[in-house]
PDB file of C-alpha atoms in Angstrom:
ATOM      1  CA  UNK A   1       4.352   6.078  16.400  1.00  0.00           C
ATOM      2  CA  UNK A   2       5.511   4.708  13.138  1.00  0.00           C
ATOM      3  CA  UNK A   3       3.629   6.458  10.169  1.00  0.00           C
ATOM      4  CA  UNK A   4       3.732   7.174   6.535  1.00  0.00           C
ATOM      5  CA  UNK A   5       1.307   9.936   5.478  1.00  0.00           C
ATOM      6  CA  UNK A   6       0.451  10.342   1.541  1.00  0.00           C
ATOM      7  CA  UNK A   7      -0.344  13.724   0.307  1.00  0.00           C
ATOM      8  CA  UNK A   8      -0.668  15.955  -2.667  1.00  0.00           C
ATOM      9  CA  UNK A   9      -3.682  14.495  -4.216  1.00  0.00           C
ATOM     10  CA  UNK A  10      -6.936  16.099  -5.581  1.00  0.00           C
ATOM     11  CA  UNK A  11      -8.733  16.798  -9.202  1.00  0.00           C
ATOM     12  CA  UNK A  12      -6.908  17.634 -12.571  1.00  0.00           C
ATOM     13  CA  UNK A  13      -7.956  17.343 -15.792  1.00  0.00           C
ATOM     14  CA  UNK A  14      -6.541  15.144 -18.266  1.00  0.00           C
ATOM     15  CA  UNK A  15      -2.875  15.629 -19.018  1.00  0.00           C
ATOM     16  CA  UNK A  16      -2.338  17.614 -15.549  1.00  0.00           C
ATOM     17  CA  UNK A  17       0.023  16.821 -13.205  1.00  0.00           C
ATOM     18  CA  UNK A  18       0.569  16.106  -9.516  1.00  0.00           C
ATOM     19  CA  UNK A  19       3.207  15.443  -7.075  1.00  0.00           C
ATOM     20  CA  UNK A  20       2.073  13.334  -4.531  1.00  0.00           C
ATOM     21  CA  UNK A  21       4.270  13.072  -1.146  1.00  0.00           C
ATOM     22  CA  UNK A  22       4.614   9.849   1.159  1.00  0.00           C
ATOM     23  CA  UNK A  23       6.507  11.334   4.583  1.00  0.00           C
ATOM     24  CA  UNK A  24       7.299   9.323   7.461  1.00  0.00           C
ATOM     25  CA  UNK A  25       6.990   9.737  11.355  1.00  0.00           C
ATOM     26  CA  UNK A  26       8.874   7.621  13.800  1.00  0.00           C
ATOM     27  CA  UNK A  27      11.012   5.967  11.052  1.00  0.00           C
ATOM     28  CA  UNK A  28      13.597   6.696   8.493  1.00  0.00           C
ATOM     29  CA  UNK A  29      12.978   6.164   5.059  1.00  0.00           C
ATOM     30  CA  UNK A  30      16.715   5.389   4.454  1.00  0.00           C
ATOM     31  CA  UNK A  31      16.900   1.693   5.119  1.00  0.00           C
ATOM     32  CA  UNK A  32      13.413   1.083   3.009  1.00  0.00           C
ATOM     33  CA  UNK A  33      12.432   0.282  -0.414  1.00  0.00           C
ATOM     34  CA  UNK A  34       9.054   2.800  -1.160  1.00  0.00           C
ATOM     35  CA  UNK A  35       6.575   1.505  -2.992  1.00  0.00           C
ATOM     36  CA  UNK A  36       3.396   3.526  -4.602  1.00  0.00           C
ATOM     37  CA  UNK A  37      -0.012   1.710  -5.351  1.00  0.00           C
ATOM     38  CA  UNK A  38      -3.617   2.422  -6.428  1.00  0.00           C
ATOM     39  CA  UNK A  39      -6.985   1.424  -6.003  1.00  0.00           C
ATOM     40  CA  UNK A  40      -9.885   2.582  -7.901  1.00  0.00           C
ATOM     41  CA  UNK A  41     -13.480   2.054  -6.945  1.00  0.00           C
ATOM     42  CA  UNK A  42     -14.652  -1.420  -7.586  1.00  0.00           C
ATOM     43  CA  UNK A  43     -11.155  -2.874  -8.515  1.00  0.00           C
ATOM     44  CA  UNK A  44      -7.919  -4.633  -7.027  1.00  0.00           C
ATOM     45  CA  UNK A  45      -4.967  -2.505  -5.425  1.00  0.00           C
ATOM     46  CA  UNK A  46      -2.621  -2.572  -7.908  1.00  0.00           C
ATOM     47  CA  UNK A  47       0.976  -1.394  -7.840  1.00  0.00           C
ATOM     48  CA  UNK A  48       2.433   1.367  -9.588  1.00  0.00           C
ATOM     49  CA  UNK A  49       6.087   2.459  -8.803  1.00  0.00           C
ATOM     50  CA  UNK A  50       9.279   1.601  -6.057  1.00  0.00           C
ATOM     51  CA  UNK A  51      11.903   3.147  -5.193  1.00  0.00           C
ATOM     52  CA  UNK A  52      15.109   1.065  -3.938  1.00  0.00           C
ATOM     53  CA  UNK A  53      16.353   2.142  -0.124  1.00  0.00           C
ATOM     54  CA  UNK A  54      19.269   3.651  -2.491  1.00  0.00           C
ATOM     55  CA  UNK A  55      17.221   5.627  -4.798  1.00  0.00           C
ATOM     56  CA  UNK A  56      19.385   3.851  -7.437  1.00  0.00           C
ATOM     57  CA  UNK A  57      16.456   1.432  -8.638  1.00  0.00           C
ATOM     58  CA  UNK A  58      12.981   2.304  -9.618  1.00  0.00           C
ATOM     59  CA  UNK A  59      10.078  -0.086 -10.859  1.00  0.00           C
ATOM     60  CA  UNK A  60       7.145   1.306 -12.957  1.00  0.00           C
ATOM     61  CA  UNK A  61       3.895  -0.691 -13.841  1.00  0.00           C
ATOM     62  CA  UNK A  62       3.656  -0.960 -17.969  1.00  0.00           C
ATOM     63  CA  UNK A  63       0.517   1.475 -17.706  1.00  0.00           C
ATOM     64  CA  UNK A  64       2.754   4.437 -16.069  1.00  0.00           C
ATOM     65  CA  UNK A  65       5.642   4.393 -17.588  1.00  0.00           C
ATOM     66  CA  UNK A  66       7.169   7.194 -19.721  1.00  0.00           C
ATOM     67  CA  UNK A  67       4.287   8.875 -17.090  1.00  0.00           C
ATOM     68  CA  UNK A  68       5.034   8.890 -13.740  1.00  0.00           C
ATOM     69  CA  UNK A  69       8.648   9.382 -11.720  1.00  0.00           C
ATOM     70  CA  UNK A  70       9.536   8.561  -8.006  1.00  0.00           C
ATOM     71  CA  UNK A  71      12.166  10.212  -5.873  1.00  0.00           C
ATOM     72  CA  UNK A  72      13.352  10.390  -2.566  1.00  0.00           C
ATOM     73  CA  UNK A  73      14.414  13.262  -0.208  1.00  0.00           C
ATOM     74  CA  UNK A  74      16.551  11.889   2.834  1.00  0.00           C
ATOM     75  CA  UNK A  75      16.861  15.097   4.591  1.00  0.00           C
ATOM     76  CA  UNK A  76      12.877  15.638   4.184  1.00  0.00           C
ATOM     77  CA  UNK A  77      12.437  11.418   4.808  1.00  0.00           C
ATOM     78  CA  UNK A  78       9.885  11.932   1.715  1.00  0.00           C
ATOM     79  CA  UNK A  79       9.449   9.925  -1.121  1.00  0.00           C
ATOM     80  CA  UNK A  80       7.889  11.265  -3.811  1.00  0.00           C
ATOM     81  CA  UNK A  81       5.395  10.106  -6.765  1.00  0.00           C
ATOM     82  CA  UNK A  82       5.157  12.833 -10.002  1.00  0.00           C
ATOM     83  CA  UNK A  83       2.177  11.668 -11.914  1.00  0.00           C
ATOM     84  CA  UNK A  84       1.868  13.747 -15.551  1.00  0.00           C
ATOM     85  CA  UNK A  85       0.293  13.537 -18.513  1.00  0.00           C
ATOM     86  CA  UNK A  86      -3.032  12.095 -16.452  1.00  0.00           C
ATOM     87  CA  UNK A  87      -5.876   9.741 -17.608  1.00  0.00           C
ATOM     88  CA  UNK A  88      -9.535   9.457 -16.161  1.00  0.00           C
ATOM     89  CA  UNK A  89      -8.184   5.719 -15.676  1.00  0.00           C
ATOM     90  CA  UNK A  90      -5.435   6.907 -13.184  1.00  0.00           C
ATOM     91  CA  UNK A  91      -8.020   8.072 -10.752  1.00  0.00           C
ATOM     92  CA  UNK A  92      -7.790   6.077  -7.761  1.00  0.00           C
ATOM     93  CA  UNK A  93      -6.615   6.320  -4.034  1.00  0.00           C
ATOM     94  CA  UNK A  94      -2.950   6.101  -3.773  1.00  0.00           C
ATOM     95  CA  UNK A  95      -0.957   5.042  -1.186  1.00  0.00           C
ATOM     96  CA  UNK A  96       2.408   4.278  -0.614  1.00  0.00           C
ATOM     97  CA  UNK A  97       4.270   1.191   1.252  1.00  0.00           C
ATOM     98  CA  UNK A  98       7.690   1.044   3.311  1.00  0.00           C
ATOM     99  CA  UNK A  99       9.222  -2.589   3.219  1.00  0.00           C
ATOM    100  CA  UNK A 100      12.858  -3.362   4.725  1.00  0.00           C
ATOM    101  CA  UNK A 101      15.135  -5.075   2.019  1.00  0.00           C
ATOM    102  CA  UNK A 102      18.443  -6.814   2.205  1.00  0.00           C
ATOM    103  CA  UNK A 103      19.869  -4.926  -0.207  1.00  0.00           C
ATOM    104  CA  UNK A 104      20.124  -0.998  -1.011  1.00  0.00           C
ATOM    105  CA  UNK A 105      19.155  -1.710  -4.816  1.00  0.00           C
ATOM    106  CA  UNK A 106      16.175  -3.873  -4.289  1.00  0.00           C
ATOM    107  CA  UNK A 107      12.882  -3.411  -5.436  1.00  0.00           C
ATOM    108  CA  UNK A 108      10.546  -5.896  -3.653  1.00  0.00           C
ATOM    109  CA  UNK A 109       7.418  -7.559  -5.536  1.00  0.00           C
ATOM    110  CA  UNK A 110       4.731  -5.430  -5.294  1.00  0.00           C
ATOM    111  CA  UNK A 111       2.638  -8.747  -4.471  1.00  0.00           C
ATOM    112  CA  UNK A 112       5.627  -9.067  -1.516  1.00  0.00           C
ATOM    113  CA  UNK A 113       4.362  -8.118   1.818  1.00  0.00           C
ATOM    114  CA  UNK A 114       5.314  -4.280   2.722  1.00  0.00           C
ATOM    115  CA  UNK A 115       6.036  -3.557   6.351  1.00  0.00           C
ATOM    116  CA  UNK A 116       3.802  -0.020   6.725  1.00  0.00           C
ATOM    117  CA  UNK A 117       0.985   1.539   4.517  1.00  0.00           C
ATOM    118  CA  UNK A 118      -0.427   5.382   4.232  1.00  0.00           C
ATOM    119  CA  UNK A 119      -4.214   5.928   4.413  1.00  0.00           C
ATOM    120  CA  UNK A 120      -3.961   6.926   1.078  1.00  0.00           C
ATOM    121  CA  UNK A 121      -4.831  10.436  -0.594  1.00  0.00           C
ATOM    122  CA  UNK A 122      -6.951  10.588  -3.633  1.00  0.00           C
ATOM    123  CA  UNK A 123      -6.553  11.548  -7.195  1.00  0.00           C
ATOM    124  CA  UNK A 124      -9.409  12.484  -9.404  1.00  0.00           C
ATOM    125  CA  UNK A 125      -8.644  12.963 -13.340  1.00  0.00           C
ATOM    126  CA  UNK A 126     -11.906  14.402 -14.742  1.00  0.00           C
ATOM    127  CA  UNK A 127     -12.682  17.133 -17.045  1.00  0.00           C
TER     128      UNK A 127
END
């Protein structure tokens, strides 16, 4: 069974920190662009970061930058999402998205359509 599987979130106060993990079943990451996203109650998915199949290439949305890294483990076929210096807007569910790319330093549109999803794990930023 093909499966990507969030993990890692749960409540922090502002300016705290969390790694979140996206680990696959059934698949390699290798050959797949990563991509994080958000939702929080009562608003649009949005995306946040990707990762190129090649690690070489990562996309940030303007409200994470400078904030949030992404990196990828082949041997653990993990991607990871750091999130620091956290806001009460950054609470949200986030999941993260495989999609197959031509090329190893491609970043797809986060509007593109992504070949697998997480359920998602949540992150809470509350004092």
């Amino acid at each position: 069974q093909l499966q990507l599987v969030e993990s890692g979130g749960g409540l922090v106060q502002p300016g705290g920190s969390l790694r979140l993990s996206c680990a696959a079943s059934g698949f390699t990451l290798d050959y797949y662009a990563i991509g994080w996203f958000r939702q929080a109650p009562g608003k649009e998915r949005e995306g946040v970061s990707c990762i190129s199949s090649s690690g070489g290439n990562t996309n940030f949305a303007d409200s994470v930058k400078g904030r949030f890294t992404t990196s990828r483990d082949s041997a653990k076929n993990t991607v990871y999402l750091q999130v620091n210096s956290l806001k009460p807007e950054d609470t949200a569910i986030y999941f993260c998205a495989a999609a197959a790319t031509l090329h190893s330093s491609t970043c797809p549109s986060f509007y593109a359509t992504w070949d697998y999803w997480g359920q998602g794990t949540q992150v809470t930023v509350s004092s």
